[in-house]
């Protein structure tokens, strides 16, 4: 079974609507829709915005559905000139840009206990997703995606995240899903279409382009499922 998580309805509704032999279950306020999508057994959830909701959802999905892989689909802000609005970032790694215990001697971003800054996405799944992006005529870029409980909308924050972590895109859930998946030994991938510039123009961009970008990520994910 393939687990699919998006933060918002616009990132998941079209997927859940297309599921055949559908079963739904609500746990902790999140609806899990399972069944067949494009010939694959899937479970789909809309987790809510931010790292805590994403973690609750990923852990619940793992314990109740035992997915062989979890794929996070949705939108992101760009941190690089290599990714414009409508292009797609595929995570090679994920980090948490708002994790900071540096005053007590750690590097910024270190997740204590497992002592990781970067969580590695599944290489094979990520490469196949990137190939599906390119096959649809859209630019794909692999790299670090940074998550935090902030909508990034200033040039200062954008350059801090890019320079501190070498990240190419920012969003609010991917690294939490990566963290939960890693401690449970479950492979994961993160696919994010760019909705905004993550700087002073981000709010306007997001309002104009988030729906288009969310639909693009959904369509890539479906072509990935069809390719399996
Ligand atoms: N998701 C989409 N755009 C974003 C941004 N600029 N910051 C955080 N999450 C986002």
Short mmCIF file of C-alpha atoms and ligand atoms in Angstrom, two decimals:
data_model
loop_
_atom_site.label_atom_id
_atom_site.label_comp_id
_atom_site.label_asym_id
_atom_site.label_seq_id
_atom_site.Cartn_x
_atom_site.Cartn_y
_atom_site.Cartn_z
CA UNK A 1 0.00 0.00 0.00
CA UNK A 2 1.22 3.49 -0.95
CA UNK A 3 0.53 6.25 1.59
CA UNK A 4 -0.20 9.71 0.22
CA UNK A 5 -0.32 12.81 2.43
CA UNK A 6 -1.17 16.39 1.52
CA UNK A 7 -1.69 19.28 3.92
CA UNK A 8 -4.71 20.90 2.29
CA UNK A 9 -7.82 19.74 0.44
CA UNK A 10 -6.59 21.37 -2.78
CA UNK A 11 -3.55 19.07 -2.60
CA UNK A 12 -5.50 15.83 -2.09
CA UNK A 13 -9.21 16.14 -2.97
CA UNK A 14 -8.81 15.11 -6.62
CA UNK A 15 -6.85 12.02 -5.54
CA UNK A 16 -9.34 10.93 -2.89
CA UNK A 17 -12.25 11.52 -5.31
CA UNK A 18 -10.70 9.16 -7.88
CA UNK A 19 -10.23 6.23 -5.48
CA UNK A 20 -12.20 3.08 -6.36
CA UNK A 21 -13.53 0.55 -3.82
CA UNK A 22 -13.27 3.36 -1.32
CA UNK A 23 -13.17 2.94 2.47
CA UNK A 24 -12.88 5.94 4.79
CA UNK A 25 -11.92 6.19 8.42
CA UNK A 26 -11.48 9.28 10.63
CA UNK A 27 -8.72 9.23 13.25
CA UNK A 28 -7.88 12.32 15.36
CA UNK A 29 -9.93 14.46 12.98
CA UNK A 30 -8.12 13.31 9.82
CA UNK A 31 -9.93 11.28 7.12
CA UNK A 32 -7.99 8.34 5.67
CA UNK A 33 -9.36 7.24 2.28
CA UNK A 34 -8.14 3.84 1.14
CA UNK A 35 -8.78 1.80 -1.98
CA UNK A 36 -7.48 1.55 -5.55
CA UNK A 37 -6.08 4.54 -7.42
CA UNK A 38 -4.65 4.08 -10.92
CA UNK A 39 -4.32 0.37 -10.23
CA UNK A 40 -2.43 0.78 -6.94
CA UNK A 41 -3.56 0.17 -3.35
CA UNK A 42 -3.38 3.58 -1.67
CA UNK A 43 -4.32 5.40 1.50
CA UNK A 44 -4.76 9.15 1.18
CA UNK A 45 -4.97 11.74 3.96
CA UNK A 46 -5.29 15.52 4.24
CA UNK A 47 -3.23 16.16 7.35
CA UNK A 48 -3.65 19.91 7.98
CA UNK A 49 -1.03 22.65 7.80
CA UNK A 50 2.24 22.41 9.74
CA UNK A 51 4.67 19.91 11.16
CA UNK A 52 2.59 18.68 14.12
CA UNK A 53 -0.44 17.79 11.99
CA UNK A 54 1.85 16.15 9.45
CA UNK A 55 3.54 14.07 12.16
CA UNK A 56 0.23 12.96 13.71
CA UNK A 57 -0.96 11.87 10.29
CA UNK A 58 2.20 10.06 9.22
CA UNK A 59 2.41 8.12 12.49
CA UNK A 60 -1.26 7.15 12.38
CA UNK A 61 -0.98 6.10 8.75
CA UNK A 62 2.04 3.92 9.51
CA UNK A 63 0.46 2.20 12.52
CA UNK A 64 -2.96 1.60 10.93
CA UNK A 65 -2.18 1.05 7.23
CA UNK A 66 1.46 -0.15 7.14
CA UNK A 67 2.34 1.71 3.90
CA UNK A 68 5.43 0.47 2.04
CA UNK A 69 6.20 4.10 1.15
CA UNK A 70 4.73 7.50 2.03
CA UNK A 71 4.60 10.22 -0.62
CA UNK A 72 3.92 13.83 0.38
CA UNK A 73 2.35 15.86 -2.43
CA UNK A 74 1.62 19.58 -2.58
CA UNK A 75 2.96 23.07 -3.12
CA UNK A 76 6.07 24.94 -1.97
CA UNK A 77 7.86 28.25 -2.16
CA UNK A 78 10.99 28.39 -4.30
CA UNK A 79 14.40 29.18 -2.78
CA UNK A 80 16.35 29.07 -6.06
CA UNK A 81 16.32 30.75 -9.45
CA UNK A 82 16.47 27.22 -10.88
CA UNK A 83 12.81 26.69 -9.85
CA UNK A 84 10.07 29.01 -11.08
CA UNK A 85 6.35 28.96 -10.40
CA UNK A 86 4.87 25.76 -11.83
CA UNK A 87 8.19 23.88 -11.78
CA UNK A 88 8.46 20.88 -9.45
CA UNK A 89 10.86 20.17 -6.59
CA UNK A 90 11.52 16.52 -5.74
CA UNK A 91 13.23 16.08 -2.38
CA UNK A 92 16.55 14.29 -2.19
CA UNK A 93 16.63 15.27 1.49
CA UNK A 94 14.40 17.10 3.94
CA UNK A 95 15.35 19.38 6.84
CA UNK A 96 13.53 21.38 9.53
CA UNK A 97 14.59 25.02 9.13
CA UNK A 98 12.96 26.07 12.42
CA UNK A 99 14.70 23.41 14.55
CA UNK A 100 17.45 25.25 16.45
CA UNK A 101 19.32 24.15 19.56
CA UNK A 102 22.45 26.08 18.51
CA UNK A 103 22.61 28.07 21.80
CA UNK A 104 23.55 24.79 23.52
CA UNK A 105 26.18 23.87 20.96
CA UNK A 106 24.34 22.01 18.19
CA UNK A 107 24.39 22.87 14.50
CA UNK A 108 21.23 24.70 13.36
CA UNK A 109 18.60 22.21 12.19
CA UNK A 110 19.90 19.24 14.18
CA UNK A 111 17.18 16.87 15.35
CA UNK A 112 18.57 15.60 18.65
CA UNK A 113 18.33 11.94 19.59
CA UNK A 114 18.64 10.69 16.02
CA UNK A 115 21.23 13.45 15.47
CA UNK A 116 20.24 14.28 11.92
CA UNK A 117 19.82 17.56 10.08
CA UNK A 118 18.91 15.91 6.78
CA UNK A 119 16.45 13.04 6.25
CA UNK A 120 17.07 11.09 3.03
CA UNK A 121 14.18 10.46 0.69
CA UNK A 122 13.86 7.10 -1.07
CA UNK A 123 16.09 7.37 -4.12
CA UNK A 124 14.22 5.06 -6.46
CA UNK A 125 10.78 6.56 -5.80
CA UNK A 126 12.17 10.11 -6.02
CA UNK A 127 13.92 9.41 -9.31
CA UNK A 128 10.75 7.91 -10.77
CA UNK A 129 8.73 10.92 -9.62
CA UNK A 130 11.24 13.29 -11.23
CA UNK A 131 11.05 11.28 -14.46
CA UNK A 132 7.23 11.60 -14.40
CA UNK A 133 7.55 15.39 -13.95
CA UNK A 134 9.87 15.62 -16.96
CA UNK A 135 7.72 13.28 -19.05
CA UNK A 136 4.87 15.77 -18.56
CA UNK A 137 7.04 18.55 -20.03
CA UNK A 138 7.61 20.29 -16.69
CA UNK A 139 10.97 21.17 -15.15
CA UNK A 140 11.98 18.99 -12.18
CA UNK A 141 14.73 19.84 -9.72
CA UNK A 142 16.05 17.47 -7.06
CA UNK A 143 17.45 18.85 -3.80
CA UNK A 144 16.85 19.60 -0.15
CA UNK A 145 13.33 20.71 0.78
CA UNK A 146 13.12 22.66 4.07
CA UNK A 147 10.04 22.55 6.30
CA UNK A 148 9.03 24.79 9.19
CA UNK A 149 5.95 26.14 10.90
CA UNK A 150 6.09 29.38 8.93
CA UNK A 151 4.83 30.62 5.58
CA UNK A 152 8.09 32.05 4.22
CA UNK A 153 7.41 35.49 2.77
CA UNK A 154 10.51 37.65 3.24
CA UNK A 155 13.77 37.82 1.30
CA UNK A 156 15.70 37.55 4.60
CA UNK A 157 14.07 34.31 5.74
CA UNK A 158 14.31 32.90 2.22
CA UNK A 159 18.07 33.51 2.03
CA UNK A 160 18.60 32.23 5.60
CA UNK A 161 17.01 28.88 4.66
CA UNK A 162 18.82 28.64 1.33
CA UNK A 163 22.20 29.55 2.78
CA UNK A 164 21.95 27.56 6.03
CA UNK A 165 20.64 24.33 4.51
CA UNK A 166 21.31 24.56 0.77
CA UNK A 167 17.57 24.04 0.30
CA UNK A 168 15.76 24.56 -3.00
CA UNK A 169 12.17 24.85 -1.74
CA UNK A 170 10.28 25.50 1.49
CA UNK A 171 7.01 24.19 2.82
CA UNK A 172 5.49 23.20 6.15
CA UNK A 173 5.11 19.40 6.40
CA UNK A 174 7.59 17.36 4.36
CA UNK A 175 10.37 17.12 6.94
CA UNK A 176 7.92 16.16 9.70
CA UNK A 177 6.69 13.28 7.55
CA UNK A 178 10.32 12.42 6.78
CA UNK A 179 11.18 12.47 10.50
CA UNK A 180 8.28 10.16 11.43
CA UNK A 181 8.90 7.84 8.47
CA UNK A 182 12.60 7.61 9.34
CA UNK A 183 12.08 6.64 12.99
CA UNK A 184 9.61 3.99 11.80
CA UNK A 185 11.89 2.67 9.03
CA UNK A 186 9.39 3.57 6.28
CA UNK A 187 10.67 4.93 2.93
CA UNK A 188 9.26 8.32 1.87
CA UNK A 189 9.33 10.87 -0.93
CA UNK A 190 8.24 14.52 -1.19
CA UNK A 191 6.90 16.06 -4.40
CA UNK A 192 6.17 19.81 -4.41
CA UNK A 193 5.11 22.07 -7.26
CA UNK A 194 6.16 25.68 -6.83
CA UNK A 195 3.35 28.10 -5.98
CA UNK A 196 5.32 31.20 -4.96
CA UNK A 197 8.61 33.04 -4.61
CA UNK A 198 8.85 32.72 -0.77
CA UNK A 199 9.78 36.44 -0.57
CA UNK A 200 7.83 39.70 -0.48
CA UNK A 201 5.78 38.58 -3.50
CA UNK A 202 4.91 35.21 -1.97
CA UNK A 203 1.44 36.10 -0.69
CA UNK A 204 0.24 37.42 -4.05
CA UNK A 205 1.88 34.54 -5.93
CA UNK A 206 0.36 31.96 -3.62
CA UNK A 207 -3.16 33.34 -4.02
CA UNK A 208 -2.78 33.24 -7.80
CA UNK A 209 -0.89 29.99 -8.34
CA UNK A 210 -1.38 27.55 -5.43
CA UNK A 211 -4.33 25.77 -7.07
CA UNK A 212 -2.49 25.31 -10.37
CA UNK A 213 0.60 24.03 -8.55
CA UNK A 214 -1.39 21.65 -6.33
CA UNK A 215 -3.10 20.20 -9.42
CA UNK A 216 0.27 19.74 -11.11
CA UNK A 217 1.64 17.75 -8.18
CA UNK A 218 -1.53 15.60 -8.18
CA UNK A 219 -1.20 14.91 -11.88
CA UNK A 220 2.47 13.89 -11.55
CA UNK A 221 1.59 11.59 -8.67
CA UNK A 222 -1.12 9.90 -10.75
CA UNK A 223 1.25 9.37 -13.65
CA UNK A 224 3.72 7.84 -11.18
CA UNK A 225 1.02 5.42 -9.91
CA UNK A 226 0.12 4.54 -13.51
CA UNK A 227 3.77 3.78 -14.27
CA UNK A 228 4.05 1.14 -11.53
N1 LIG B 1 3.94 26.44 0.85
C1 LIG B 1 3.82 27.09 -0.31
N2 LIG B 1 4.52 28.23 -0.30
C2 LIG B 1 5.11 28.31 0.92
C3 LIG B 1 5.94 29.26 1.55
N3 LIG B 1 6.33 30.37 0.91
N4 LIG B 1 6.34 29.03 2.81
C4 LIG B 1 5.94 27.91 3.46
N5 LIG B 1 5.14 26.99 2.91
C5 LIG B 1 4.73 27.17 1.66
#
